[in-house]
mmCIF file with all atom_site columns, C-alpha atoms in Angstrom:
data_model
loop_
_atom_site.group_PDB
_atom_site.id
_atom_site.type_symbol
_atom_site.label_atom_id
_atom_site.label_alt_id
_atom_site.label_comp_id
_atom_site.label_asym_id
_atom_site.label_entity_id
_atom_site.label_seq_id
_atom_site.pdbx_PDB_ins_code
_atom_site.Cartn_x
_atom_site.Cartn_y
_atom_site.Cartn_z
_atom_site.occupancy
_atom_site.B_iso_or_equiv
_atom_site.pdbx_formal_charge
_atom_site.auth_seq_id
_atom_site.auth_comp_id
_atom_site.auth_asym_id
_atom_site.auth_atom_id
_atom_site.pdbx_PDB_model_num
ATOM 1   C CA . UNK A 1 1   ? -137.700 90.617  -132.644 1.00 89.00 ? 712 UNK A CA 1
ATOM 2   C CA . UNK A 1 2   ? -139.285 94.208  -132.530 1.00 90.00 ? 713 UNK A CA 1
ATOM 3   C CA . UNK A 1 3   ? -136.437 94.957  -134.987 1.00 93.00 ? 714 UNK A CA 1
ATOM 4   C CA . UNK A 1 4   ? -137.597 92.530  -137.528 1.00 94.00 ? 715 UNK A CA 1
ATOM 5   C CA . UNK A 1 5   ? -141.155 93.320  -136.793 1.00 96.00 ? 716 UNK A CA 1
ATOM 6   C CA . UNK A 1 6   ? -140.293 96.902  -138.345 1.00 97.00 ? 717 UNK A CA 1
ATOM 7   C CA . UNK A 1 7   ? -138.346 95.603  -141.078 1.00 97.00 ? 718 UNK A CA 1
ATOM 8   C CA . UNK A 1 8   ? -141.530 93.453  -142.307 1.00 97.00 ? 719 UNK A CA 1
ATOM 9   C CA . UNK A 1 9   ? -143.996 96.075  -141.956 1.00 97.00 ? 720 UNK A CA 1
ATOM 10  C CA . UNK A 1 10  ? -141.799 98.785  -143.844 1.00 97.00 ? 721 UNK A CA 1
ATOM 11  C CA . UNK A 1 11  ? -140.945 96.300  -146.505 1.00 97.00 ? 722 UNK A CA 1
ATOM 12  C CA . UNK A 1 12  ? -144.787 96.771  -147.380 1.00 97.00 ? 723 UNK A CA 1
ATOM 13  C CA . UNK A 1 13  ? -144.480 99.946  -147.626 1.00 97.00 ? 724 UNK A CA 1
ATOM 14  C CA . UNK A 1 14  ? -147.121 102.012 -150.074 1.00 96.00 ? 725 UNK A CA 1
ATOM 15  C CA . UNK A 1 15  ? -148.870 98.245  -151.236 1.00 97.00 ? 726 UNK A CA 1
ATOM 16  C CA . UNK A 1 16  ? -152.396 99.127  -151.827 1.00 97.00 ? 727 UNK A CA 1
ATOM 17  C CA . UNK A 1 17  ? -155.168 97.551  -151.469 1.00 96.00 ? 728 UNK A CA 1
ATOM 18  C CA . UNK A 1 18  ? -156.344 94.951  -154.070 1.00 97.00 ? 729 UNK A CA 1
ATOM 19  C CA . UNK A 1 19  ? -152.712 95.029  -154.821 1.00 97.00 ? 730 UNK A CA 1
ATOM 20  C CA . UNK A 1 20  ? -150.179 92.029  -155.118 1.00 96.00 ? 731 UNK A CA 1
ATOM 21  C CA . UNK A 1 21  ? -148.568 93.175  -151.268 1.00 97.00 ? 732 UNK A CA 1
ATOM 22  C CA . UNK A 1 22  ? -152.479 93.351  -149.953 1.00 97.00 ? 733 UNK A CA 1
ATOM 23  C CA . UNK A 1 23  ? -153.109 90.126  -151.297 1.00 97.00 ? 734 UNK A CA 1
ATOM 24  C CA . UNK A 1 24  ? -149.658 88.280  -149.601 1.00 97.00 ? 735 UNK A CA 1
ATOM 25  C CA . UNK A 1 25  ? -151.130 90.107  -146.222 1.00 97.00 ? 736 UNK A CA 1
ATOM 26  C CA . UNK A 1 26  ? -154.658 88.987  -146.293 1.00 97.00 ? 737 UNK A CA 1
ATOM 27  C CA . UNK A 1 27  ? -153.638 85.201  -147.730 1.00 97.00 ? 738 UNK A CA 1
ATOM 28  C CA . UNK A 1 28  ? -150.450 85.373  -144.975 1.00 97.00 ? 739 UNK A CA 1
ATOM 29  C CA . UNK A 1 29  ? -152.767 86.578  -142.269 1.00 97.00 ? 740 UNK A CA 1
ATOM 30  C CA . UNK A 1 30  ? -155.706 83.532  -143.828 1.00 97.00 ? 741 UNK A CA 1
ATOM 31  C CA . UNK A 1 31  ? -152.950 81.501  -143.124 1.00 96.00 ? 742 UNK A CA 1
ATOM 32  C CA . UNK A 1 32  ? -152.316 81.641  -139.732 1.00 96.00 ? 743 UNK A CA 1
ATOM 33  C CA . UNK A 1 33  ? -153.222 78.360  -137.850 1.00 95.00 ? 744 UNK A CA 1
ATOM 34  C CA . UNK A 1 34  ? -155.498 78.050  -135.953 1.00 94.00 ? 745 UNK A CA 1
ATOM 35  C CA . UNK A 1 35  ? -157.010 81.393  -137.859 1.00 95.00 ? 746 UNK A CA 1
ATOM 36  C CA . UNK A 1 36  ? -158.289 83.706  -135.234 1.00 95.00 ? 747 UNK A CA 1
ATOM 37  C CA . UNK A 1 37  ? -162.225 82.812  -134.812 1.00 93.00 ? 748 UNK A CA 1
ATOM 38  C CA . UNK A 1 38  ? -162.009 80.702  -137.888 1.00 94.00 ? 749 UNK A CA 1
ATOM 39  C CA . UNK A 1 39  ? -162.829 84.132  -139.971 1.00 96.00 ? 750 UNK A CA 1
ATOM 40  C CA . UNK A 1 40  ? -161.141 84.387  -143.831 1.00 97.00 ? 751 UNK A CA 1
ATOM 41  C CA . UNK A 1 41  ? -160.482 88.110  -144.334 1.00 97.00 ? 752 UNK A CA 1
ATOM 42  C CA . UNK A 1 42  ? -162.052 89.253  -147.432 1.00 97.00 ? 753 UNK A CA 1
ATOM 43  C CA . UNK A 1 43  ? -159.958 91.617  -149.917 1.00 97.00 ? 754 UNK A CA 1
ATOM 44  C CA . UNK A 1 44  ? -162.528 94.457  -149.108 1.00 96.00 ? 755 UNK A CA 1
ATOM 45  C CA . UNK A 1 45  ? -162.534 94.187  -145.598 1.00 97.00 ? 756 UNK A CA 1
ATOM 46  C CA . UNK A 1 46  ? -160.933 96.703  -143.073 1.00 97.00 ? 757 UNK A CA 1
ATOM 47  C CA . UNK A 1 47  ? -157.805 95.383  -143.234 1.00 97.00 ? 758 UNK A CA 1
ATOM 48  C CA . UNK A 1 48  ? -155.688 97.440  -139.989 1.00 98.00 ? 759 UNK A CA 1
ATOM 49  C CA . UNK A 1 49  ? -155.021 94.435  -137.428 1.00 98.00 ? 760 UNK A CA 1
ATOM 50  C CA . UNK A 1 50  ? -154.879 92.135  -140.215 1.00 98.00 ? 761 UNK A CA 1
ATOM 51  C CA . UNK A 1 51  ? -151.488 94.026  -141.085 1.00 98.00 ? 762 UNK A CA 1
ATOM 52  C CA . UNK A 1 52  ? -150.894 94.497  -137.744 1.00 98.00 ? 763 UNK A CA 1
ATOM 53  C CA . UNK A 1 53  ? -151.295 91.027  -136.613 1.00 98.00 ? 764 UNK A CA 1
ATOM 54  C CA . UNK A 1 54  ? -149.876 89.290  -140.012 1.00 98.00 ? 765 UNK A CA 1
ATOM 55  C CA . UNK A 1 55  ? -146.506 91.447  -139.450 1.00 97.00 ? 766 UNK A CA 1
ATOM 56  C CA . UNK A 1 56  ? -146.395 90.134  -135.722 1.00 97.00 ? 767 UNK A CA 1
ATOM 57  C CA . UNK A 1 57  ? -146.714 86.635  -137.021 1.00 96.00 ? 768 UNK A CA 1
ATOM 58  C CA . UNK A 1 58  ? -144.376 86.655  -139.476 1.00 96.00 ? 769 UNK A CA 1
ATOM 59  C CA . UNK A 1 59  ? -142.007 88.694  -137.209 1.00 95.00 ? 770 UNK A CA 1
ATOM 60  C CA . UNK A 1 60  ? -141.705 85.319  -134.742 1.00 94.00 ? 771 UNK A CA 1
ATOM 61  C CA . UNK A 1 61  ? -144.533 86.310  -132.050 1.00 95.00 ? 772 UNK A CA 1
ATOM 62  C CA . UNK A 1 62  ? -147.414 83.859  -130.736 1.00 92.00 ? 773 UNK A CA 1
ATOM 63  C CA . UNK A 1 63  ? -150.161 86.507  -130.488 1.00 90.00 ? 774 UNK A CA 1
ATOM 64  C CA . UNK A 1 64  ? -152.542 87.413  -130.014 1.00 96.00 ? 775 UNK A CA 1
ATOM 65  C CA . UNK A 1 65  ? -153.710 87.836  -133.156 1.00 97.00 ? 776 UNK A CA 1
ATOM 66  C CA . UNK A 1 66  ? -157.108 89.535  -134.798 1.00 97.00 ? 777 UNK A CA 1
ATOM 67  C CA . UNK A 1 67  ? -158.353 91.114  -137.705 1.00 97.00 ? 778 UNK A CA 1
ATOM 68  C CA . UNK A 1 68  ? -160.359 93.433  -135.771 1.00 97.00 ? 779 UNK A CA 1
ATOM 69  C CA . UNK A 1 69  ? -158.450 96.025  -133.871 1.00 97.00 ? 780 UNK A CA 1
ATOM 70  C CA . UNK A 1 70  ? -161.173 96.347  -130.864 1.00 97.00 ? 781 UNK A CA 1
ATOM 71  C CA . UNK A 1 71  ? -160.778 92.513  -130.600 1.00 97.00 ? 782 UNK A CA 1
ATOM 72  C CA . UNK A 1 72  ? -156.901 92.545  -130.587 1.00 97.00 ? 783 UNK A CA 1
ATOM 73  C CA . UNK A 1 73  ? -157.093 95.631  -128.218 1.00 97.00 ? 784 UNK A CA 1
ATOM 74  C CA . UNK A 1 74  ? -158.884 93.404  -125.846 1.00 97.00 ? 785 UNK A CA 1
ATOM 75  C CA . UNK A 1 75  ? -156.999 90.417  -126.489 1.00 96.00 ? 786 UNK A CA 1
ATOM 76  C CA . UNK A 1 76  ? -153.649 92.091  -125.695 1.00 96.00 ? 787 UNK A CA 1
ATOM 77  C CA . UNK A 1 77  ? -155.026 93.813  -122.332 1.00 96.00 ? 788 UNK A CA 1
ATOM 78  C CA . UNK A 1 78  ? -156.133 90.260  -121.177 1.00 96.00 ? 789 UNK A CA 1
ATOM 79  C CA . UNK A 1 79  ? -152.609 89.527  -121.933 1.00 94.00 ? 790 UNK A CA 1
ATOM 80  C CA . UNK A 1 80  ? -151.394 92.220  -119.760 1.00 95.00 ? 791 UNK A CA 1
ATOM 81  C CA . UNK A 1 81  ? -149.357 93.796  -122.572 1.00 96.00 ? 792 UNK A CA 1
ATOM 82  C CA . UNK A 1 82  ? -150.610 97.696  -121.618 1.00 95.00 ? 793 UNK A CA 1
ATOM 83  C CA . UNK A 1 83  ? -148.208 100.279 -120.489 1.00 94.00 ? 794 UNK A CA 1
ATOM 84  C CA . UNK A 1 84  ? -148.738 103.636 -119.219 1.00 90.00 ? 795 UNK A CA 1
ATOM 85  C CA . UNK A 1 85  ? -145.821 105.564 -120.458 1.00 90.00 ? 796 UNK A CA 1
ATOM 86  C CA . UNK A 1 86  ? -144.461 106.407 -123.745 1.00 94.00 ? 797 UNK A CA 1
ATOM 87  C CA . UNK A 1 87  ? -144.601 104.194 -126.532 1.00 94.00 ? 798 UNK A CA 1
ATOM 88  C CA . UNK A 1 88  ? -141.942 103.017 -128.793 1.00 96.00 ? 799 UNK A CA 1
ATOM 89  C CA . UNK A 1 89  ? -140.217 101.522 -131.616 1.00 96.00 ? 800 UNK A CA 1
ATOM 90  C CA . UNK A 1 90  ? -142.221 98.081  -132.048 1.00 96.00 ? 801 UNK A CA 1
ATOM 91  C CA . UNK A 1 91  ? -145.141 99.027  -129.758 1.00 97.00 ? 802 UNK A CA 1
ATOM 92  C CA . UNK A 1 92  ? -148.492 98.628  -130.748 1.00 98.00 ? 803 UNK A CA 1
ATOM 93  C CA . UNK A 1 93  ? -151.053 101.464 -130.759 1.00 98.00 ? 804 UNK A CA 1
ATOM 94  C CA . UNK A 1 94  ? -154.853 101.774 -130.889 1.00 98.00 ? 805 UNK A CA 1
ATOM 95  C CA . UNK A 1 95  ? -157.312 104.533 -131.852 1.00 98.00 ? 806 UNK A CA 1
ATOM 96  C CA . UNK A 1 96  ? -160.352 105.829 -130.728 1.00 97.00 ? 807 UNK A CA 1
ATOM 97  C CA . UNK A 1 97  ? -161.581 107.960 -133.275 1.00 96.00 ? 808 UNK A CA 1
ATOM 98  C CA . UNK A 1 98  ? -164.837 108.578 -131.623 1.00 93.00 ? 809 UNK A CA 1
ATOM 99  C CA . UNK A 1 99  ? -164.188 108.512 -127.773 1.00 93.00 ? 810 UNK A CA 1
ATOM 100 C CA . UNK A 1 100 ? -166.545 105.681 -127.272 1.00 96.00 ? 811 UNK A CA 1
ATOM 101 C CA . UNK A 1 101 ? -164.248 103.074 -125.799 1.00 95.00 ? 812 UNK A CA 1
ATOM 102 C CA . UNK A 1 102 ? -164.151 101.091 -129.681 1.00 96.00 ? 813 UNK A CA 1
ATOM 103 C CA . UNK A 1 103 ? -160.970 100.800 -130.969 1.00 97.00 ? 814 UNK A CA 1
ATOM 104 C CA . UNK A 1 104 ? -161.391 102.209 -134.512 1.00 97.00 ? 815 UNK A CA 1
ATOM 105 C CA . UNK A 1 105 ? -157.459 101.471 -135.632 1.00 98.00 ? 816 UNK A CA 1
ATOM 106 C CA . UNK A 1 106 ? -154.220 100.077 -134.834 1.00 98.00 ? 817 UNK A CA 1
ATOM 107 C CA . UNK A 1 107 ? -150.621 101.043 -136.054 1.00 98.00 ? 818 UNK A CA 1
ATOM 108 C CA . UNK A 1 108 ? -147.277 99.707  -135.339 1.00 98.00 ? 819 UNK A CA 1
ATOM 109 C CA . UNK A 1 109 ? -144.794 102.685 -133.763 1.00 98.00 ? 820 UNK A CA 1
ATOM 110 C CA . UNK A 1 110 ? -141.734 102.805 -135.644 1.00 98.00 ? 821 UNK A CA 1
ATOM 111 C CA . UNK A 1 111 ? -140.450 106.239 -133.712 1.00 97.00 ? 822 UNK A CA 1
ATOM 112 C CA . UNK A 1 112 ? -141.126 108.417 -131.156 1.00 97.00 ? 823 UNK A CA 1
ATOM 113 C CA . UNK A 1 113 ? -139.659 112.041 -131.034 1.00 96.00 ? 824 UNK A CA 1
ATOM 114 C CA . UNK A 1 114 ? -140.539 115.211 -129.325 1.00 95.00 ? 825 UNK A CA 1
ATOM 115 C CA . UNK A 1 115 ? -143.784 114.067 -128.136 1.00 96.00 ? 826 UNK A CA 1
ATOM 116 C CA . UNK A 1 116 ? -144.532 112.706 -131.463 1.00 97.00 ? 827 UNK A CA 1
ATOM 117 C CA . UNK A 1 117 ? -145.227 109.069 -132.541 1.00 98.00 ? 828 UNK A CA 1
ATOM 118 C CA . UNK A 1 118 ? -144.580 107.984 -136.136 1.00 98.00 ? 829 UNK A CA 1
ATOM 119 C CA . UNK A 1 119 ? -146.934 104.932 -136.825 1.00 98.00 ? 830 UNK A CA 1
ATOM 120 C CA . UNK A 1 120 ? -147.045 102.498 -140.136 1.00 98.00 ? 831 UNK A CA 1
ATOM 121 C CA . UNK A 1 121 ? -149.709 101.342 -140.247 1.00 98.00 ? 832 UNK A CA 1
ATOM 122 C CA . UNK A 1 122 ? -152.050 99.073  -142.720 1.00 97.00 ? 833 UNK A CA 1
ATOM 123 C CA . UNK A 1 123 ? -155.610 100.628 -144.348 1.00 97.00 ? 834 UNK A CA 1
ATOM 124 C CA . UNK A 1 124 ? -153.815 103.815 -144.204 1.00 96.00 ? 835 UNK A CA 1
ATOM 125 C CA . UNK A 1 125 ? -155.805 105.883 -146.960 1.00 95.00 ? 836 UNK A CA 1
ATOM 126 C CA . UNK A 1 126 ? -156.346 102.209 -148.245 1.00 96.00 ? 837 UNK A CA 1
ATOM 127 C CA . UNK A 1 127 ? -152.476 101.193 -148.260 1.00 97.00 ? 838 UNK A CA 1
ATOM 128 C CA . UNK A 1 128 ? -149.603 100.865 -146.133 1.00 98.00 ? 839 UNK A CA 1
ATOM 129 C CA . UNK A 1 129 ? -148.589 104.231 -144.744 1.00 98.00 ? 840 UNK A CA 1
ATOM 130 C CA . UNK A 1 130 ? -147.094 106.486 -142.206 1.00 98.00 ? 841 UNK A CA 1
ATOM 131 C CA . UNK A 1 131 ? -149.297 108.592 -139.677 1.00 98.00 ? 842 UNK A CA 1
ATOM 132 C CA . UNK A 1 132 ? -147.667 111.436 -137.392 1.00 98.00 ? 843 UNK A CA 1
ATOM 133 C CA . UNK A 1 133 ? -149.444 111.420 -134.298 1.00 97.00 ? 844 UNK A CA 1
ATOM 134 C CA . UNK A 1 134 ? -149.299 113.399 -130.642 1.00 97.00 ? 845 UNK A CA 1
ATOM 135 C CA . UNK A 1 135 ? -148.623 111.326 -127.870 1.00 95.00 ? 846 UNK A CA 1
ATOM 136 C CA . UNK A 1 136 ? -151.579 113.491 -126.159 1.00 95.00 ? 847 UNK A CA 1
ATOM 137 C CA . UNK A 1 137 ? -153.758 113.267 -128.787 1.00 97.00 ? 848 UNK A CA 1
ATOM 138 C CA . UNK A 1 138 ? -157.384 112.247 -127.976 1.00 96.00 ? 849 UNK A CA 1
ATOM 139 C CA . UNK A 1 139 ? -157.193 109.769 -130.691 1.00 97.00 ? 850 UNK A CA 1
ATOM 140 C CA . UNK A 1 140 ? -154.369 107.267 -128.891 1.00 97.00 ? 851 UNK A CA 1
ATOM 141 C CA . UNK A 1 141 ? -156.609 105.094 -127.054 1.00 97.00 ? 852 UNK A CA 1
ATOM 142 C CA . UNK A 1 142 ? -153.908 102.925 -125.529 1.00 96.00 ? 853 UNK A CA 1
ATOM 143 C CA . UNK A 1 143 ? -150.307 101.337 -126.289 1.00 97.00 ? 854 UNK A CA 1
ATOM 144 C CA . UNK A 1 144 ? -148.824 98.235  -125.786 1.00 97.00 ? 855 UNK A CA 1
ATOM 145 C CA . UNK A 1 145 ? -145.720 96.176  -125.318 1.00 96.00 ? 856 UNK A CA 1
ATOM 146 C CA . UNK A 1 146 ? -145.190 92.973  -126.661 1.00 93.00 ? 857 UNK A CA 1
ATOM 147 C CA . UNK A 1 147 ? -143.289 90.600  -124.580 1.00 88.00 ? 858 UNK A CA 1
ATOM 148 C CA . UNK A 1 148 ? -139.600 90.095  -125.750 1.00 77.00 ? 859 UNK A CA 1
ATOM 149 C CA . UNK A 1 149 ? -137.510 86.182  -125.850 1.00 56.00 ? 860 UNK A CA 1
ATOM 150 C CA . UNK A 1 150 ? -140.261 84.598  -127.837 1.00 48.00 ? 861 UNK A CA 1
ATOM 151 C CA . UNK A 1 151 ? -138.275 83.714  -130.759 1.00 42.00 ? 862 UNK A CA 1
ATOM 152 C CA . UNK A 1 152 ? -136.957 80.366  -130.935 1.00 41.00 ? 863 UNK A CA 1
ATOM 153 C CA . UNK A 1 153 ? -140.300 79.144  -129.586 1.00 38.00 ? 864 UNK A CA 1
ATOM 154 C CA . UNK A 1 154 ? -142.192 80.782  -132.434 1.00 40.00 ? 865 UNK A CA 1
ATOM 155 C CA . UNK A 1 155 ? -139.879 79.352  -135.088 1.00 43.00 ? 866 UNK A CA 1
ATOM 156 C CA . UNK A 1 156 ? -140.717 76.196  -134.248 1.00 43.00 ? 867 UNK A CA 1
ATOM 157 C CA . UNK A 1 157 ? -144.659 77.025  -134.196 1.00 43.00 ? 868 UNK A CA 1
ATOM 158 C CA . UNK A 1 158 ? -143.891 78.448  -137.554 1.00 43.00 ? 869 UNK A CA 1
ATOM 159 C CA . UNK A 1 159 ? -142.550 76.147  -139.124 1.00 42.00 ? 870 UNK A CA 1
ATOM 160 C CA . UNK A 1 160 ? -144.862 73.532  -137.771 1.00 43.00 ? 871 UNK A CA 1
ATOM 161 C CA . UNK A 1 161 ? -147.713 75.937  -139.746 1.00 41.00 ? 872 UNK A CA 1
ATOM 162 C CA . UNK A 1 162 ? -146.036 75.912  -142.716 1.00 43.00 ? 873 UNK A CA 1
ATOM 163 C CA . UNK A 1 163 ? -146.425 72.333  -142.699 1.00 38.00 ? 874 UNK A CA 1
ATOM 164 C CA . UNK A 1 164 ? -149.728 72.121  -141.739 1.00 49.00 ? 875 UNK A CA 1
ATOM 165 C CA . UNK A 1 165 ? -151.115 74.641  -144.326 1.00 53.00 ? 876 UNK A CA 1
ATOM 166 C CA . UNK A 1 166 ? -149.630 76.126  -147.549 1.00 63.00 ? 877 UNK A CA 1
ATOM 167 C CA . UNK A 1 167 ? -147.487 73.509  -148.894 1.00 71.00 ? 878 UNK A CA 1
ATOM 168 C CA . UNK A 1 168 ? -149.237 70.251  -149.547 1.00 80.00 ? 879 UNK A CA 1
ATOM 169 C CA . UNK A 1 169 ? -148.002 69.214  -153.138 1.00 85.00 ? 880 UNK A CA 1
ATOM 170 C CA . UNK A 1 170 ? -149.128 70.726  -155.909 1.00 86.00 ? 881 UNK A CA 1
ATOM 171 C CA . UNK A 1 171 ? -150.426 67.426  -158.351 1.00 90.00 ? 882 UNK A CA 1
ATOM 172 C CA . UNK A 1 172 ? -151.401 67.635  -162.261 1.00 86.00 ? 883 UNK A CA 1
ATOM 173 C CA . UNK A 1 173 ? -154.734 66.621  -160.849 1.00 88.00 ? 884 UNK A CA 1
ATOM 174 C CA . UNK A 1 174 ? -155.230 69.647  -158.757 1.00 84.00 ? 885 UNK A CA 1
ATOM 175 C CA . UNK A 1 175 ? -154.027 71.854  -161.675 1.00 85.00 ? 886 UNK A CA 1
ATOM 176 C CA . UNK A 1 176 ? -156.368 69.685  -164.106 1.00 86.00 ? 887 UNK A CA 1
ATOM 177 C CA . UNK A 1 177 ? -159.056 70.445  -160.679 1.00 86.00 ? 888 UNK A CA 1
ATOM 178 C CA . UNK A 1 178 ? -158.912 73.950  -160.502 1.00 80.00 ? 889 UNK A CA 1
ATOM 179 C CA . UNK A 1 179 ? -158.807 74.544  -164.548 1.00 85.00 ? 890 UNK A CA 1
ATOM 180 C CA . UNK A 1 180 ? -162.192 72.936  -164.542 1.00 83.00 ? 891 UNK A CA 1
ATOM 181 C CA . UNK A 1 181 ? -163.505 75.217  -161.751 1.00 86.00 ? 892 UNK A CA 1
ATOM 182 C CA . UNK A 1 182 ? -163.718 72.720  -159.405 1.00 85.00 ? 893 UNK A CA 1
ATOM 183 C CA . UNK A 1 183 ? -161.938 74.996  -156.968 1.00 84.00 ? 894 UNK A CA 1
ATOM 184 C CA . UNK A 1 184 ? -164.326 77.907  -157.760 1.00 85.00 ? 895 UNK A CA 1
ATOM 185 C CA . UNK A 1 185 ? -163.269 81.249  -159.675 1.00 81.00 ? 896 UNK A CA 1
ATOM 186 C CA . UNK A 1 186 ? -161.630 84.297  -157.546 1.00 77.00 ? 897 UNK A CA 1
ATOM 187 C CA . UNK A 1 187 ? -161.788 84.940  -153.828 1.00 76.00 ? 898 UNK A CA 1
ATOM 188 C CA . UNK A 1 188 ? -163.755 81.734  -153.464 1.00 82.00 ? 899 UNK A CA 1
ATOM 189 C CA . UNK A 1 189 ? -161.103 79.376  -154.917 1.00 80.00 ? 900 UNK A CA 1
ATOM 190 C CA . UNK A 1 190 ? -158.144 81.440  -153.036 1.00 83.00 ? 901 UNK A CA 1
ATOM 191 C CA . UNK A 1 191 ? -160.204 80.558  -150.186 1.00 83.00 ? 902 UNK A CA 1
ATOM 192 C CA . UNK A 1 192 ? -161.281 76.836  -150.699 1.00 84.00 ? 903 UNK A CA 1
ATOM 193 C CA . UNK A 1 193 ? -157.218 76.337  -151.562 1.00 82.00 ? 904 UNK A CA 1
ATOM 194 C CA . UNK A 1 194 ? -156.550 77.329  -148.292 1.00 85.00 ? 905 UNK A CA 1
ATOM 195 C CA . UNK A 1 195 ? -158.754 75.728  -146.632 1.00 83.00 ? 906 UNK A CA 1
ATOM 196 C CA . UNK A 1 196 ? -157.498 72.411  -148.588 1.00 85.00 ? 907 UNK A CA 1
ATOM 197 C CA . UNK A 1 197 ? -153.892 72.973  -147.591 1.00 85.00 ? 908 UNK A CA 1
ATOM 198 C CA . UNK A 1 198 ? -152.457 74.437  -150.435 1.00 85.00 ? 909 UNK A CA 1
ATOM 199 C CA . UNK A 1 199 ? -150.469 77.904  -151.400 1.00 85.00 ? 910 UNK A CA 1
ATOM 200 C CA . UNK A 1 200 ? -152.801 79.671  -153.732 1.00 81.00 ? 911 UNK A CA 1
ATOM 201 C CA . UNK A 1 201 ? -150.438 81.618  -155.459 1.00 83.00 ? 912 UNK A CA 1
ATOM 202 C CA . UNK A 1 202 ? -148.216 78.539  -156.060 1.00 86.00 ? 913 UNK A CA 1
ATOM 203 C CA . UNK A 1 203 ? -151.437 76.638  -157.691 1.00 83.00 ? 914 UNK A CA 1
ATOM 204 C CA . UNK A 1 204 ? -151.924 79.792  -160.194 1.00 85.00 ? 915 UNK A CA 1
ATOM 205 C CA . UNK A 1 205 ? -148.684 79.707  -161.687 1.00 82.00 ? 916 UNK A CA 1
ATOM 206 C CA . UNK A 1 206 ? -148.677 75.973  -162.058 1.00 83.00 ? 917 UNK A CA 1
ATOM 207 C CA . UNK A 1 207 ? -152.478 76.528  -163.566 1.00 79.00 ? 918 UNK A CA 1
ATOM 208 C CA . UNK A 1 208 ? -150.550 79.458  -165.583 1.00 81.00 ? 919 UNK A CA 1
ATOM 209 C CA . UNK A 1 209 ? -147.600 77.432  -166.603 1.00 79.00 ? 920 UNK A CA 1
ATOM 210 C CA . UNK A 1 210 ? -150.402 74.458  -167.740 1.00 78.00 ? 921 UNK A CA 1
ATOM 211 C CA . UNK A 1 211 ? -152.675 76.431  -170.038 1.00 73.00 ? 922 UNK A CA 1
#
């Protein structure tokens, strides 16, 4: 699963934000269910555990998931997924850019070599990116393990999401709904679609298609 968890994450490779791959992981991440503390990430929020935790998601794992990397920090040591040695491929990795205890980031590793972590991470110089890091660098706050033989139970919880939100049927009345503004214009009507059930990007090419 850590394997496919890298594949994901690289396949977003260089999106930036505002762009069409930062939109699919803020709306995939808006679409988990239930949504971490109920919160809809904004476009111009920090955006580093929403990668982090929308990649884990879609990967096959059950969580914990957060848009803030503190949060998801704390989360995961609750969980007991903390280690003490080295990190690597698929481990998750917080920063403390300040040495105040707050985690300020979080990456995923994707290698570790010669005392050296390579990290992709999201809200990297406002895209998806690679950071080189020292494993003794003051910065690495902490890394952590993610439990392995989780994936046939996550399908399932997957596809029971899917179900619940995203794909409710896209009617001429919703398309005739959303023309007239009903829906809103912008972030508010990708967020009021979501929160009715449906796939926002689906409902603007149907709205496309119509005019």
């Amino acid at each position: 699963m850590k394997e496919r968890m890298l594949q994901i994450a690289k396949s977003y490779l260089n999106a930036r934000q505002y762009g069409s791959g930062h939109k699919e992981i803020i709306d995939g991440y808006n679409r988990i269910t239930p949504l971490p503390r109920g919160y809809l990430v904004k476009y111009n929020d920090n955006w580093c555990a929403t990668f982090v935790s929308y990649v884990m998601h879609k990967a096959g794992y059950k969580g914990p998931f957060e848009c803030s990397a503190n949060r998801l920090r704390e989360s995961m040591k609750k969980a007991g997924y903390q280690i003490s040695g080295i990190g690597g491929a698929g481990d998750i990795i917080f920063y403390d850019w300040n040495s105040d205890g707050w985690s300020d980031h979080v990456g995923i590793i994707v290698s570790y070599n010669n005392g050296v972590y390579k990290v992709i991470e999201g809200n990297h110089m406002h895209a998806v990116g690679y950071r080189t890091i020292s494993k003794n660098s003051d910065d690495v706050q902490g890394i952590f393990r993610l439990p392995c033989g989780e994936k046939k139970t996550e399908k399932k919880t997957e596809t029971k999401t899917k179900t619940k939100t995203g794909t409710k049927r896209i009617t001429k009345k919703l398309i005739s709904d959303v023309i007239k503004g009903k829906y809103g214009n912008g972030k508010a009507r990708v967020e009021a679609l979501i929160k009715a059930g449906y796939d926002p990007d689906k409902v603007q090419k149907a709205v496309n298609k119509a005019l």
